[in-house]
Amino acid sequence: MSLGLKTPQDVAQALATRHAAMLAGDALPYAQAVHTNDATLSKEAAGVLQGCRMLGFLEHDAQCVAQAWGLQTLRTRQFSVNDWPCTPQDFGIAPAPRANAFPTCPHALGLYAVLPDAQWVGRMARAGVPTVQLRFKSDDATAIRQEVRAAVQAVQGTGALLFINDHWQIAIDEGAYGVHLGQEDMDEAPIEKIRAAGLRLGLSTHGYAEMLRADAVSPSYIALGAVFPTTLKRMQTAPQGTGRLYAYAKLMQHSPLVAIGGIDEARIPVVLQSGVGSIAVVRAITGADHPEAAAHTLQDLMR
């Protein structure tokens, strides 16, 4: 209840204290978390926004949480600073089934190896890794097509599900299982064409606003990250941490979920506690002295 919380500052500080596990990056002092427009809001709405900013949420994510908290308050007929919103309807998430849904993939994709070339894809597929992604970086269209074609051939007869990062048209042409796109790729890739081709679609997300945007196109799975610091890719957002991951996974449990970003053998148990059905790794395999053995160890930890 909001008993004793008389001002937006009371709400904000109580929220930031109660939900300290949600902190990502540096905590923001209350004075810097107050925006001029907050004066037009109710005590609770302003306090939630300010508390989220104190916890390092980007503004568009803080707005998502504040709106959901307001709808939760209307639905439950009480405001509680203790109850972080995790109910899909409070975030405007459409119920299933959906007419625009992409083809389904396993709800638990298991160990998900992100690999630099077709040779790596073949090695990990033969090692029994259930889900693999070809993330081949090149400006040579011919080389890209050759690599995608080789990767598709490499997984045949292994049972591994192959997603192609970025190169959606070649993935369609070569008959890949699915495509993985980043948020920026969603602006350029023809989502309807990929859906019509029958490919599965995975989308990267880095917070509430991106999750809701991704979920609106009903992809086959949603990737949540970066959970921990990673040097593989320059991130515009701070590592999300396990506190946020747990909240994201609870909210999005209707969809297959992949946790990604800085996850190694030691961190797998705490990530699995979130309820995600898949963990994506890069260096934990490609940087290992014995990659096949590393893949087996990682899979054993996920069973």
XYZ file of C-alpha atoms in Angstrom:
303
model
C 0.000 0.000 0.000
C 1.035 3.664 -0.323
C 0.433 4.308 3.383
C 3.071 6.734 4.642
C 4.176 7.677 1.124
C 3.029 11.288 1.066
C 5.085 12.708 -1.814
C 6.511 11.540 -5.144
C 9.928 11.561 -3.469
C 8.642 9.152 -0.813
C 7.332 6.819 -3.530
C 10.502 7.075 -5.614
C 12.874 6.397 -2.761
C 10.765 3.527 -1.435
C 10.640 1.990 -4.917
C 14.374 2.389 -5.516
C 15.110 0.791 -2.134
C 12.593 -2.042 -2.415
C 13.654 -2.934 -5.965
C 17.398 -2.303 -5.723
C 18.019 -5.522 -7.659
C 16.687 -3.692 -10.733
C 19.604 -1.260 -10.758
C 21.586 -1.215 -13.991
C 24.541 1.089 -14.384
C 24.955 3.892 -11.857
C 22.203 4.879 -9.421
C 20.811 8.355 -10.087
C 20.303 10.773 -7.169
C 16.682 11.714 -6.614
C 17.238 15.357 -7.563
C 18.425 14.298 -11.020
C 15.512 11.893 -11.455
C 12.903 14.653 -11.334
C 11.670 16.016 -14.668
C 9.615 19.162 -15.156
C 6.675 17.237 -16.679
C 6.380 15.079 -13.551
C 4.480 17.928 -11.875
C 1.421 17.135 -14.015
C 1.253 13.530 -12.790
C -0.234 11.925 -9.740
C 1.980 11.320 -6.720
C 2.195 7.620 -7.544
C 2.861 8.020 -11.275
C 5.545 10.661 -10.724
C 7.137 8.626 -7.962
C 7.279 5.460 -10.056
C 8.884 7.306 -12.961
C 11.422 8.930 -10.694
C 12.171 5.678 -8.890
C 12.781 3.921 -12.206
C 15.150 6.680 -13.294
C 17.013 6.337 -10.004
C 17.470 2.647 -10.847
C 19.023 3.505 -14.203
C 16.097 2.741 -16.500
C 16.200 4.569 -19.811
C 13.336 7.024 -20.143
C 11.318 4.963 -22.619
C 11.590 1.938 -20.315
C 10.685 3.970 -17.240
C 7.591 5.212 -19.065
C 6.589 1.617 -19.878
C 6.914 0.577 -16.245
C 5.026 3.629 -14.965
C 2.160 3.060 -17.375
C 1.967 -0.619 -16.436
C 2.068 0.255 -12.736
C -0.866 2.598 -13.264
C -2.897 -0.106 -15.031
C -1.958 -2.597 -12.317
C -3.230 -0.132 -9.716
C -6.548 0.234 -11.558
C -6.894 -3.536 -11.930
C -6.089 -4.351 -8.296
C -7.690 -1.170 -6.922
C -4.661 -0.361 -4.837
C -1.196 1.078 -5.322
C 1.609 -0.997 -3.869
C 5.205 0.106 -4.180
C 6.245 -3.470 -3.403
C 4.587 -5.110 -6.420
C 6.691 -4.660 -9.545
C 4.319 -5.097 -12.538
C 4.768 -8.421 -14.323
C 1.272 -9.086 -15.708
C 1.109 -9.013 -19.535
C -2.248 -7.216 -19.740
C -0.853 -4.286 -17.750
C 1.758 -3.797 -20.492
C -0.802 -4.070 -23.297
C 0.529 -7.461 -24.434
C -1.952 -9.255 -26.686
C -3.156 -12.694 -25.590
C -2.543 -15.855 -27.622
C -3.321 -17.148 -30.124
C -2.397 -14.345 -32.505
C -3.199 -14.132 -36.188
C 0.196 -12.569 -36.974
C 2.300 -15.138 -35.105
C 5.497 -16.431 -36.674
C 5.973 -20.204 -36.885
C 6.730 -21.642 -33.476
C 10.027 -23.011 -32.235
C 10.641 -25.089 -29.107
C 9.750 -23.153 -25.956
C 13.061 -24.321 -24.516
C 15.736 -23.859 -27.194
C 18.415 -25.048 -24.775
C 22.043 -24.143 -25.292
C 22.206 -21.577 -28.098
C 25.657 -21.204 -29.665
C 26.362 -18.000 -31.615
C 29.110 -18.853 -34.098
C 31.282 -16.952 -36.586
C 31.250 -19.273 -39.618
C 29.813 -22.438 -41.129
C 32.699 -24.585 -39.937
C 31.915 -23.674 -36.337
C 28.215 -24.281 -36.988
C 28.977 -27.794 -38.219
C 31.263 -28.569 -35.284
C 28.717 -27.534 -32.669
C 25.797 -29.161 -34.464
C 27.704 -32.454 -34.535
C 28.568 -31.955 -30.855
C 24.872 -31.983 -30.074
C 24.204 -28.284 -29.481
C 20.444 -27.952 -30.085
C 20.354 -24.355 -31.394
C 23.015 -22.558 -33.400
C 23.268 -19.144 -34.982
C 25.528 -18.142 -37.849
C 26.764 -14.621 -37.172
C 28.973 -14.149 -40.222
C 30.334 -10.651 -40.730
C 31.312 -9.674 -44.269
C 30.593 -7.066 -46.924
C 31.006 -9.661 -49.679
C 27.552 -10.842 -50.770
C 28.965 -13.913 -52.496
C 30.903 -14.937 -49.391
C 27.827 -14.450 -47.233
C 25.715 -16.652 -49.488
C 28.372 -19.357 -49.558
C 28.653 -19.301 -45.777
C 24.887 -19.448 -45.200
C 24.546 -22.285 -47.719
C 27.383 -24.185 -46.049
C 25.835 -23.655 -42.609
C 22.445 -24.956 -43.786
C 24.174 -28.041 -45.171
C 26.279 -28.450 -42.026
C 23.273 -28.915 -39.717
C 21.489 -31.426 -41.940
C 21.025 -34.717 -40.146
C 22.111 -33.305 -36.774
C 18.850 -32.063 -35.298
C 20.317 -28.610 -34.646
C 18.095 -25.601 -35.388
C 19.940 -22.969 -37.442
C 19.234 -19.261 -37.227
C 20.975 -16.793 -39.530
C 21.916 -13.436 -38.083
C 20.865 -10.431 -40.197
C 20.998 -11.930 -43.695
C 17.276 -12.628 -43.987
C 16.968 -12.796 -47.790
C 19.803 -15.291 -48.151
C 18.388 -17.268 -45.237
C 15.082 -17.498 -47.110
C 16.801 -18.448 -50.374
C 18.945 -21.152 -48.764
C 16.204 -22.671 -46.609
C 17.461 -21.868 -43.127
C 15.303 -22.690 -40.099
C 15.138 -19.085 -38.938
C 16.497 -15.553 -38.852
C 17.695 -13.473 -35.932
C 17.427 -9.693 -36.127
C 18.480 -6.820 -33.901
C 16.217 -3.894 -33.081
C 17.807 -1.713 -35.749
C 17.237 -4.454 -38.345
C 13.495 -4.411 -37.646
C 13.328 -0.991 -39.321
C 14.768 -2.338 -42.575
C 13.826 -6.006 -42.847
C 10.423 -6.848 -44.378
C 8.881 -8.660 -41.422
C 5.867 -9.792 -43.461
C 8.078 -11.312 -46.157
C 10.044 -13.307 -43.594
C 6.803 -14.506 -42.005
C 5.329 -15.448 -45.391
C 8.461 -17.464 -46.217
C 7.781 -19.649 -43.195
C 11.016 -18.878 -41.347
C 11.178 -18.569 -37.582
C 12.135 -15.142 -36.277
C 14.167 -14.252 -33.210
C 14.520 -10.652 -32.053
C 17.032 -8.982 -29.731
C 15.765 -6.745 -26.927
C 17.424 -4.625 -24.256
C 14.604 -3.460 -22.002
C 10.845 -2.980 -21.725
C 10.227 -0.729 -24.724
C 12.152 -3.007 -27.082
C 10.489 -6.130 -25.640
C 7.040 -4.700 -26.262
C 8.005 -3.604 -29.749
C 9.371 -7.052 -30.539
C 6.423 -8.878 -29.009
C 3.992 -6.883 -31.158
C 5.191 -8.743 -34.284
C 4.756 -12.121 -32.512
C 8.232 -13.531 -33.198
C 9.225 -17.142 -32.634
C 11.467 -16.154 -29.703
C 12.727 -13.078 -27.899
C 16.325 -12.605 -26.758
C 16.883 -10.729 -23.482
C 20.199 -9.004 -22.844
C 22.844 -8.164 -22.325
C 22.516 -9.804 -18.924
C 26.172 -9.305 -17.953
C 28.994 -7.138 -19.347
C 30.302 -8.283 -22.711
C 33.165 -7.065 -24.870
C 31.885 -8.723 -28.032
C 29.547 -5.921 -28.976
C 29.391 -2.278 -27.995
C 26.146 -1.896 -26.082
C 24.172 1.334 -25.797
C 22.525 0.083 -22.615
C 24.112 -1.012 -19.350
C 24.107 -4.738 -18.562
C 20.594 -5.564 -17.398
C 21.554 -7.859 -14.524
C 19.611 -10.786 -13.107
C 17.060 -8.658 -11.234
C 15.710 -7.236 -14.469
C 16.098 -10.559 -16.273
C 13.819 -12.252 -13.751
C 11.151 -9.562 -14.205
C 11.439 -9.676 -18.004
C 11.171 -13.463 -18.054
C 8.099 -13.452 -15.810
C 6.384 -10.866 -17.999
C 7.273 -12.569 -21.286
C 6.828 -16.205 -20.239
C 4.254 -16.692 -23.004
C 7.156 -16.575 -25.492
C 10.292 -18.703 -25.894
C 13.096 -16.668 -24.306
C 16.853 -16.600 -24.821
C 19.143 -14.956 -22.261
C 22.331 -13.552 -23.782
C 25.343 -11.471 -22.858
C 28.405 -12.394 -20.817
C 26.998 -15.742 -19.674
C 29.584 -18.384 -18.848
C 29.627 -21.700 -17.023
C 29.646 -20.082 -13.580
C 26.657 -17.856 -14.341
C 24.351 -20.434 -15.922
C 22.654 -21.556 -12.673
C 21.614 -18.036 -11.629
C 20.390 -17.257 -15.165
C 18.329 -20.450 -15.297
C 16.532 -19.388 -12.117
C 14.807 -16.724 -14.245
C 12.854 -19.400 -16.084
C 14.275 -18.723 -19.547
C 14.377 -21.802 -21.741
C 17.598 -20.967 -23.538
C 20.994 -19.436 -22.882
C 23.077 -18.016 -25.707
C 26.855 -18.201 -25.497
C 29.697 -17.046 -27.709
C 33.121 -17.020 -26.038
C 32.155 -19.799 -23.627
C 32.440 -22.057 -26.673
C 34.550 -20.309 -29.316
C 37.092 -19.207 -26.714
C 37.327 -22.595 -25.009
C 40.420 -24.782 -25.287
C 38.184 -27.745 -26.065
C 34.938 -26.382 -27.583
C 33.097 -29.701 -27.886
C 33.828 -30.547 -24.269
C 32.757 -27.040 -23.227
C 29.478 -27.471 -25.116
C 28.800 -30.750 -23.321
C 29.540 -29.181 -19.922
C 27.269 -26.218 -20.599
C 24.448 -28.496 -21.708
C 24.844 -30.658 -18.616
C 24.448 -27.542 -16.457
C 21.202 -26.700 -18.240
C 19.570 -30.094 -17.683
